GROMACS .gro file of C-alpha atoms in nm:
model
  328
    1UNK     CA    1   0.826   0.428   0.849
    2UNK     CA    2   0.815   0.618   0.541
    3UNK     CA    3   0.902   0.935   0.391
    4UNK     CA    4   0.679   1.040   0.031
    5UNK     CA    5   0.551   1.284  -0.153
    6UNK     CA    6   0.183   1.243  -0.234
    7UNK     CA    7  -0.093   1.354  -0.464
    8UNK     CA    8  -0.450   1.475  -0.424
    9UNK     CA    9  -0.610   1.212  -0.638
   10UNK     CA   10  -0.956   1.447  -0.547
   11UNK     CA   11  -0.723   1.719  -0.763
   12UNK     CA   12  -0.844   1.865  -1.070
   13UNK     CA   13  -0.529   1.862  -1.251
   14UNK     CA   14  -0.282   1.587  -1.082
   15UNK     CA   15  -0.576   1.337  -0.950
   16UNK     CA   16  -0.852   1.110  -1.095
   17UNK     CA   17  -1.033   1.247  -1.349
   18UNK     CA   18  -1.322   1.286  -1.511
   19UNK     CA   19  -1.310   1.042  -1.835
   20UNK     CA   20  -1.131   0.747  -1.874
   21UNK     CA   21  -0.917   0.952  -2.106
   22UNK     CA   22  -0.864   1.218  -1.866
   23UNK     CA   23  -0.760   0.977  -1.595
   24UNK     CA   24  -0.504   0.776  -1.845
   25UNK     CA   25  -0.359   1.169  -1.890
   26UNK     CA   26  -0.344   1.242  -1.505
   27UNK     CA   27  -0.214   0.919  -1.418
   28UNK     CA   28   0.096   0.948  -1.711
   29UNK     CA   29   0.192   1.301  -1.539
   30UNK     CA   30   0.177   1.140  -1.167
   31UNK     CA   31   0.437   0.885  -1.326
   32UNK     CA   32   0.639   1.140  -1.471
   33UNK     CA   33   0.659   1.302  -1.154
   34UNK     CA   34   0.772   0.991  -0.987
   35UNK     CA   35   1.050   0.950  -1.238
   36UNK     CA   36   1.154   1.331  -1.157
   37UNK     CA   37   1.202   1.297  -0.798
   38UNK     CA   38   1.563   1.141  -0.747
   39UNK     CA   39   1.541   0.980  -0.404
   40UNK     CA   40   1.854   0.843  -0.501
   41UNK     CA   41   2.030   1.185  -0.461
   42UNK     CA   42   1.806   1.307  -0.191
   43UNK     CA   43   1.993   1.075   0.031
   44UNK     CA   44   2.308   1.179  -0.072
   45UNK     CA   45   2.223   1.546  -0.074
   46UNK     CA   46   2.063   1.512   0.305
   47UNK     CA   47   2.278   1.230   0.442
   48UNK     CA   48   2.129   1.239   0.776
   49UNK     CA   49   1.788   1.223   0.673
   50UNK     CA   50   1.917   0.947   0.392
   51UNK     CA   51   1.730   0.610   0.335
   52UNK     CA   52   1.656   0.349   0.132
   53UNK     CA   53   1.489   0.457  -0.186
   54UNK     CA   54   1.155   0.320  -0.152
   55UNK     CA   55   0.972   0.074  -0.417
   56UNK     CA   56   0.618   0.076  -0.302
   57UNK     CA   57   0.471   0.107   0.031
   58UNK     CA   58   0.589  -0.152   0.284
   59UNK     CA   59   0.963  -0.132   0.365
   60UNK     CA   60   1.134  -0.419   0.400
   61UNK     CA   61   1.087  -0.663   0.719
   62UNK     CA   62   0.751  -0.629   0.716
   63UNK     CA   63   0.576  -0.964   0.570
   64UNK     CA   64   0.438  -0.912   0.210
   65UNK     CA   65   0.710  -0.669   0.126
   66UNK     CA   66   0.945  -0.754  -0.162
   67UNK     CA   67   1.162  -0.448  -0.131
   68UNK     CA   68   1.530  -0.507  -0.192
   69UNK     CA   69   1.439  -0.788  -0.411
   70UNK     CA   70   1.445  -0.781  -0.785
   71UNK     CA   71   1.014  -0.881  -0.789
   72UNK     CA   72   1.015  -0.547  -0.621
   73UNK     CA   73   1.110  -0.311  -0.868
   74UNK     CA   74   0.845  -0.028  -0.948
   75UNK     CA   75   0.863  -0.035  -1.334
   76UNK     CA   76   0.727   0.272  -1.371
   77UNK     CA   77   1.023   0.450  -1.212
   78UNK     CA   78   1.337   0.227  -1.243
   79UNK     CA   79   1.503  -0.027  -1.471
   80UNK     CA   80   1.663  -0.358  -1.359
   81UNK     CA   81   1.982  -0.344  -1.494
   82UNK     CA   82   2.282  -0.605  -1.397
   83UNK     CA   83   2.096  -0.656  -1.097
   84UNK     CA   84   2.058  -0.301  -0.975
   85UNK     CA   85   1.761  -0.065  -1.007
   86UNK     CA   86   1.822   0.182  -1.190
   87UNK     CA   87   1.621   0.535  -1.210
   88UNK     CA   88   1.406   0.574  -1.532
   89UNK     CA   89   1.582   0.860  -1.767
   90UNK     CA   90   1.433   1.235  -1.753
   91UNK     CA   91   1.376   1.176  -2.095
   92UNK     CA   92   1.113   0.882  -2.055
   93UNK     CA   93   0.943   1.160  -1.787
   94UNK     CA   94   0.939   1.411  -2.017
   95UNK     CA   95   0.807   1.202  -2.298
   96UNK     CA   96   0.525   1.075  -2.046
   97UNK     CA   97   0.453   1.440  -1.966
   98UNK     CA   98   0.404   1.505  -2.396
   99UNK     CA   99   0.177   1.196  -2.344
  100UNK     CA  100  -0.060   1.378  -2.051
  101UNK     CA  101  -0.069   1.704  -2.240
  102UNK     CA  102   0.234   1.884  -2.142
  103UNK     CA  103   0.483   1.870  -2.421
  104UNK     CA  104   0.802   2.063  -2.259
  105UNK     CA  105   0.561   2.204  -1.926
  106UNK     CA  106   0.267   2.369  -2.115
  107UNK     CA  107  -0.068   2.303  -2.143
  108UNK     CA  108  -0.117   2.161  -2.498
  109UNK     CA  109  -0.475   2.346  -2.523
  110UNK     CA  110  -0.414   2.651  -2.391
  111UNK     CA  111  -0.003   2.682  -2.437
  112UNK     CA  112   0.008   2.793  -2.066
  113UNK     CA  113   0.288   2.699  -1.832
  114UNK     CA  114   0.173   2.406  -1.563
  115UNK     CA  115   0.163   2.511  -1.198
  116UNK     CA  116   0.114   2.277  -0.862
  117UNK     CA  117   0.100   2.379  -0.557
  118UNK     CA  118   0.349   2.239  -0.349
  119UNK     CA  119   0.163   2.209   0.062
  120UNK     CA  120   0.445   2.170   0.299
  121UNK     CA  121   0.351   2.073   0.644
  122UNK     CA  122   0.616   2.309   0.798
  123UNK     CA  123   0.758   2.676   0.782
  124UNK     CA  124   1.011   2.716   0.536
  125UNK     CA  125   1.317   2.796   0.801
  126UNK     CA  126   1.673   2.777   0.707
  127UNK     CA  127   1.660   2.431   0.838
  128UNK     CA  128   1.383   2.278   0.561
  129UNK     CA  129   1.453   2.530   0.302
  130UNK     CA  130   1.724   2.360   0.173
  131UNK     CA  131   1.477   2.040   0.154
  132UNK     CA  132   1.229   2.254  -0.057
  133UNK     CA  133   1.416   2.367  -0.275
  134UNK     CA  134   1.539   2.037  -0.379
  135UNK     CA  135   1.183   1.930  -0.430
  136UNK     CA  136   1.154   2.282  -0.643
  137UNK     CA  137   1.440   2.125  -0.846
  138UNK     CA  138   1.307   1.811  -0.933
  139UNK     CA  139   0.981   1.931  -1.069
  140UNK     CA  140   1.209   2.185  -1.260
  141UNK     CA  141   1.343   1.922  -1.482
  142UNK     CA  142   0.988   1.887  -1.628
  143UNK     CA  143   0.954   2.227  -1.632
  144UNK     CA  144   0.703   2.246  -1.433
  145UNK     CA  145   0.621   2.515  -1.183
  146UNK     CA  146   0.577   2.413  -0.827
  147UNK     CA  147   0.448   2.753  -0.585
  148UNK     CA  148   0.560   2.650  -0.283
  149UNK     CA  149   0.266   2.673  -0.008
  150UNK     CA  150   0.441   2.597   0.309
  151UNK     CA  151   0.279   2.619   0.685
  152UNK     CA  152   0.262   2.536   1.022
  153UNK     CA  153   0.124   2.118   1.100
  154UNK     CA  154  -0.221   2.248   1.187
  155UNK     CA  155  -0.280   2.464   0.874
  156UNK     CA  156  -0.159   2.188   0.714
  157UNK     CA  157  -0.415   1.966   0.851
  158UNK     CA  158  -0.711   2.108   0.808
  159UNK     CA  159  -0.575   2.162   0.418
  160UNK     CA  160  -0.599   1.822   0.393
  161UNK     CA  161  -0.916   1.738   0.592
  162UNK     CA  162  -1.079   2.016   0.352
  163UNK     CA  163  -0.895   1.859   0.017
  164UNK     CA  164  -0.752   2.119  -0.059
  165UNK     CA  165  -0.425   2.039  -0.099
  166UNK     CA  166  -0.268   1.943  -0.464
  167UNK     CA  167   0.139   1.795  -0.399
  168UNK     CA  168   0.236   1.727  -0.071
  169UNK     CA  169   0.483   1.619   0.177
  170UNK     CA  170   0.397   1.331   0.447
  171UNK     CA  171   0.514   1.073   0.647
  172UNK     CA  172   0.414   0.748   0.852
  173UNK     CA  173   0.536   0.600   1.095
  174UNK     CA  174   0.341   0.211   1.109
  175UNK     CA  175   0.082   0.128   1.455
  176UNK     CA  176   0.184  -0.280   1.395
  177UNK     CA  177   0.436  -0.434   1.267
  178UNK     CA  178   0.185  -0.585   0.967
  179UNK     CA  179   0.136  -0.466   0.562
  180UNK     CA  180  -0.230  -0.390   0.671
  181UNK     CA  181  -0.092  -0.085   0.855
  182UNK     CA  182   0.062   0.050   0.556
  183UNK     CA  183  -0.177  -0.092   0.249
  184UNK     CA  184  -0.471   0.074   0.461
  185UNK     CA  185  -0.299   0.447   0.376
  186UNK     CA  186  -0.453   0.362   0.029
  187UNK     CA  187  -0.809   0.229   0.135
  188UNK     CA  188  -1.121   0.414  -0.023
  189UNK     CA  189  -1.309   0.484   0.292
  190UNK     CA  190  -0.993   0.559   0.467
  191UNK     CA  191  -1.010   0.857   0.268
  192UNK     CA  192  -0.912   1.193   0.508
  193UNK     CA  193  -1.090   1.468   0.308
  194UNK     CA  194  -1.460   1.228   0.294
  195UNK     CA  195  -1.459   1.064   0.597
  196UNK     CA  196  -1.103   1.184   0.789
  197UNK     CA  197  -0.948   0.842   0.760
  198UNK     CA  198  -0.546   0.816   0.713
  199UNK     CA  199  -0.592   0.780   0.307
  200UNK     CA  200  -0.436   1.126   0.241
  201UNK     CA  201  -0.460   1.111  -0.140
  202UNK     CA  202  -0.802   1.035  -0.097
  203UNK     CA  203  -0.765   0.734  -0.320
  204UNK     CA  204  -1.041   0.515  -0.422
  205UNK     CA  205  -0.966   0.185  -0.682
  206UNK     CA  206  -1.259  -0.035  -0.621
  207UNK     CA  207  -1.030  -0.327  -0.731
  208UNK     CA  208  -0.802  -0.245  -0.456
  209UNK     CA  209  -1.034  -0.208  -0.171
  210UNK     CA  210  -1.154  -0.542  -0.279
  211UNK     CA  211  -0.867  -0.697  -0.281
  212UNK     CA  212  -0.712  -0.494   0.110
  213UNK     CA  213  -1.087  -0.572   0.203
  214UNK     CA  214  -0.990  -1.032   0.164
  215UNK     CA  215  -0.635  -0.955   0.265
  216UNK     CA  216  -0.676  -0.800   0.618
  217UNK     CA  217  -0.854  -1.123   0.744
  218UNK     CA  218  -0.605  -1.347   0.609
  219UNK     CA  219  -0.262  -1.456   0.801
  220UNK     CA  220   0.097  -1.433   0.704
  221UNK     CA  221   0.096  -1.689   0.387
  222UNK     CA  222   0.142  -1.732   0.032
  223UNK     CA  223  -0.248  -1.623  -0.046
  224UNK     CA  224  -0.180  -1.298   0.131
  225UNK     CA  225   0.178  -1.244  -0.032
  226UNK     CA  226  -0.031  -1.295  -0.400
  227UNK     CA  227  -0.307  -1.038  -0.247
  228UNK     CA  228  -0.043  -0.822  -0.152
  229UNK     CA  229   0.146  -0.830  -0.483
  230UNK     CA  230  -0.164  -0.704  -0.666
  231UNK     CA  231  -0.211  -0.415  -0.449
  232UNK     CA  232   0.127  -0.275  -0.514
  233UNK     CA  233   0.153  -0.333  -0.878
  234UNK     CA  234  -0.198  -0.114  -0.854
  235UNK     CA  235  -0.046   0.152  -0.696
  236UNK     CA  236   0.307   0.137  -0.865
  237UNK     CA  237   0.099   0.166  -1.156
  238UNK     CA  238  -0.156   0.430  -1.002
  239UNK     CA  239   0.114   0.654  -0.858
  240UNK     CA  240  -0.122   0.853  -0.566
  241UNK     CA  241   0.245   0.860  -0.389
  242UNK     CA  242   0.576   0.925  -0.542
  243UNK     CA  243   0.694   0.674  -0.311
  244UNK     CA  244   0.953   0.856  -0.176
  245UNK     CA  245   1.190   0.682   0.072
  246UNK     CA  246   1.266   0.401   0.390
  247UNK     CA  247   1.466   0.621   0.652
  248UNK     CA  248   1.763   0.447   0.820
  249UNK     CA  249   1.803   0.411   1.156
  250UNK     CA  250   2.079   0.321   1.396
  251UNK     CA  251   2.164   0.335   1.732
  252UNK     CA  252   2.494   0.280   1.944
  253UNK     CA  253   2.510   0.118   2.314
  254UNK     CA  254   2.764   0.023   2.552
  255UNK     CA  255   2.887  -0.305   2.579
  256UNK     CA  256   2.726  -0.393   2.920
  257UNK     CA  257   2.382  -0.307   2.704
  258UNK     CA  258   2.142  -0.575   2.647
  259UNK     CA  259   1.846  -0.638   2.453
  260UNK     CA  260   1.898  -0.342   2.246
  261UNK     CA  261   1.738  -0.379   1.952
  262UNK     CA  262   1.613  -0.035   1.843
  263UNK     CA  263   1.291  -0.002   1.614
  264UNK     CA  264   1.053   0.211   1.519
  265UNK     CA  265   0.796   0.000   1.660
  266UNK     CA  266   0.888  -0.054   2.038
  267UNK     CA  267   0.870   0.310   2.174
  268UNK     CA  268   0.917   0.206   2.546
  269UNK     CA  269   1.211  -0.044   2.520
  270UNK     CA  270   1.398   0.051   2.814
  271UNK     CA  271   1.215  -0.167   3.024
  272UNK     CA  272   1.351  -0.432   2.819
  273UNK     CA  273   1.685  -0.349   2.869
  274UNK     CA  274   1.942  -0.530   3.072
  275UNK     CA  275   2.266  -0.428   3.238
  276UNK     CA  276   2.610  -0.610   3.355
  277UNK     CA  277   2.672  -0.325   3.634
  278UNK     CA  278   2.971  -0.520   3.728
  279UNK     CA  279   3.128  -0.487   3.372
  280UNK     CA  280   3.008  -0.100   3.390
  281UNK     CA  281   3.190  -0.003   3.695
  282UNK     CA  282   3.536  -0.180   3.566
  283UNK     CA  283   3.463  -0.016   3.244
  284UNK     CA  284   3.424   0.365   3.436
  285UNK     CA  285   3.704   0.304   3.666
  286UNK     CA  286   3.910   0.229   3.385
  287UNK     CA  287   3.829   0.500   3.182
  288UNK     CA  288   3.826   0.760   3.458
  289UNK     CA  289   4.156   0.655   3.552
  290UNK     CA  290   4.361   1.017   3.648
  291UNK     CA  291   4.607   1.079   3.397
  292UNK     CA  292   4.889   1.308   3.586
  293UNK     CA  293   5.155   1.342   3.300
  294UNK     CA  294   4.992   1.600   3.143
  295UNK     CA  295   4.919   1.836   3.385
  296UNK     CA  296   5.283   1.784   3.549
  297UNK     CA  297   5.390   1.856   3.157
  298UNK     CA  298   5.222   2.199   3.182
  299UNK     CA  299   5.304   2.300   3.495
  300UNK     CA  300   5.717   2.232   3.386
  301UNK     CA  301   5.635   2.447   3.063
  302UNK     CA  302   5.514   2.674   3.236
  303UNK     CA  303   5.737   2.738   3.563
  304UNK     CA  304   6.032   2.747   3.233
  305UNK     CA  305   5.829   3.013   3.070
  306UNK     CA  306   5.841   3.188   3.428
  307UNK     CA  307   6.235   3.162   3.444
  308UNK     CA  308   6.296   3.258   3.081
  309UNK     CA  309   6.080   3.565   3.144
  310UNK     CA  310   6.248   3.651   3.498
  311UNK     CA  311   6.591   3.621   3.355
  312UNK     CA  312   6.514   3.842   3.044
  313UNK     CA  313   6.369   4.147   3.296
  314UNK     CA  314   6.678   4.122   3.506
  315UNK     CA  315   6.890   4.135   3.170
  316UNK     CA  316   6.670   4.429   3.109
  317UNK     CA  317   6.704   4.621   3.413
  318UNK     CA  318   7.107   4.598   3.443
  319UNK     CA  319   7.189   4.729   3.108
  320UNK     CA  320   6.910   5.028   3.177
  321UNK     CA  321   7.161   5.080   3.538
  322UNK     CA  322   7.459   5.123   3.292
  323UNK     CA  323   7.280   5.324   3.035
  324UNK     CA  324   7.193   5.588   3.316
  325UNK     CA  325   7.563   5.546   3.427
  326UNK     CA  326   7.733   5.638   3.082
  327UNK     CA  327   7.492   5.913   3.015
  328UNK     CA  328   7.587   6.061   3.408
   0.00000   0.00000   0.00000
């Protein structure tokens, strides 16, 4: 599954446009965005929603994907360097926002500041604020304006069915364990605002749905890992997603556990689980074992604090006898 933040390529300002020209200007502020975001520090700012920072669209263990691998890098957003991506500097973003008509946030025409509306799929409560902001942040460093549009999941849903929605947040988690699942978010008649597919951009490529159209009917193989290659570097270069990142996931069992293997996938997979009830009772009566020492321990402390305080009130009482005595 995937975490992302997308864009409306059916958008006016952020999506396809109208000329060649216009599109080439679009496209260079969608990649600037993508630079912006630091997924990098999102996981360390939100460590338990942390994750792999993602190069494209299929994580990694999924056939096709080549995440994790230096053939993976997205070269719009990050640098090989000694072996480790590396983000793209703010100043190649901002110089690729100059290049789409925003030199330092403004509209080189009109000298106007650029806003986007930021559609959030949930109330902003104390919990997610902190999550917004950070995406407030990021745009910042373009100088860009981002008016935060936040609402409940089925205002946020019929945004989207209606295309009206500019910069968003989304998620997916995959049906099958196959690229298909994930390269058909991207598929032009997918598209959720024309025909209420799963394509939330609403991106069309001919090129691309050519290419998904041969590579759903093939097998796992080296012609579908070349088909599958071109399709990402299209949308690396395409940006309808700033591809955001792959959450981790973990999970802790008891040793008498097995068959655990949990994934995102298998939903039911308790009935694939197998216990050693033998090993689990030895285990309990081990562990719930009664420990006396300690409550002996507290009962001594306490009986002494009993004594100490009995012996100080008699001490008490005897020199008030003599007091009344001397003063008789």
């Amino acid at each position: 599954n995937s975490y992302v933040i997308g864009f409306n390529m059916l958008d006016p300002v952020i999506g396809k446009g109208r000329t060649p020209q216009e599109d080439e200007r679009h496209r260079k502020l969608r990649e600037a965005i993508s630079i912006a975001i630091d997924w990098e520090e999102f996981a360390k700012v939100f460590p338990q929603r942390a994750g792999a920072t993602a190069m494209g669209p299929i994580p990694s263990g999924i056939f096709g994907s080549r995440e994790r691998t230096p053939a993976g890098i997205n070269a719009i957003t990050h640098r090989l360097i000694n072996g480790v991506p590396v983000r793209r500097s703010i100043q190649e973003a901002r110089q690729l926002m100059a290049d789409a008509g925003y030199p330092d946030g403004r509209d080189v025409a009109s000298g106007r500041p650029l806003v986007l509306n930021y559609d959030f799929y949930a109330l902003p409560t104390p919990e997610r604020k902190s999550e917004i902001d950070w995406v407030v942040r990021q745009f910042s460093k373009l100088n860009i304006q981002l008016e935060v549009r936040a609402t409940d999941n089925n205002q946020f849903q019929d945004k989207i069915r209606k295309g009206k929605h500019q910069v968003f947040w989304t998620g997916w988690n995959a049906d099958y364990p196959d690229a298909e699942n994930f390269l058909i978010l991207f598929y032009g008649p997918n598209s959720k605002s024309v025909s209420d597919g799963e394509n939330q951009s609403n991106y069309q490529n001919p090129e691309y749905d050519a290419l998904f159209a041969k590579m759903k009917t093939l097998t796992d193989g080296p012609q579908k890992q070349a088909l599958i290659d071109q399709m990402v570097a299209i949308l690396q270069k395409d940006a309808p997603w700033s591809w955001g990142y792959f959450p981790y996931a973990s999970a802790a069992v008891q040793h008498w556990v097995y068959n655990s293997k949990p994934a995102i996938l298998i939903r039911d997979h308790g009935r694939y689980l197998r216990l050693d009830v033998d090993e689990r009772r030895r285990a309990q009566a081990a562990w719930n074992r009664a420990v006396w020492w300690p409550m002996i321990a507290l009962t001594l402390l306490a009986a002494g604090l009993l004594l100490l305080a009995a012996r100080a009130f008699k001490r008490r009482e005897r020199m008030n006898a003599r007091g009344e005595v001397l003063v008789a």
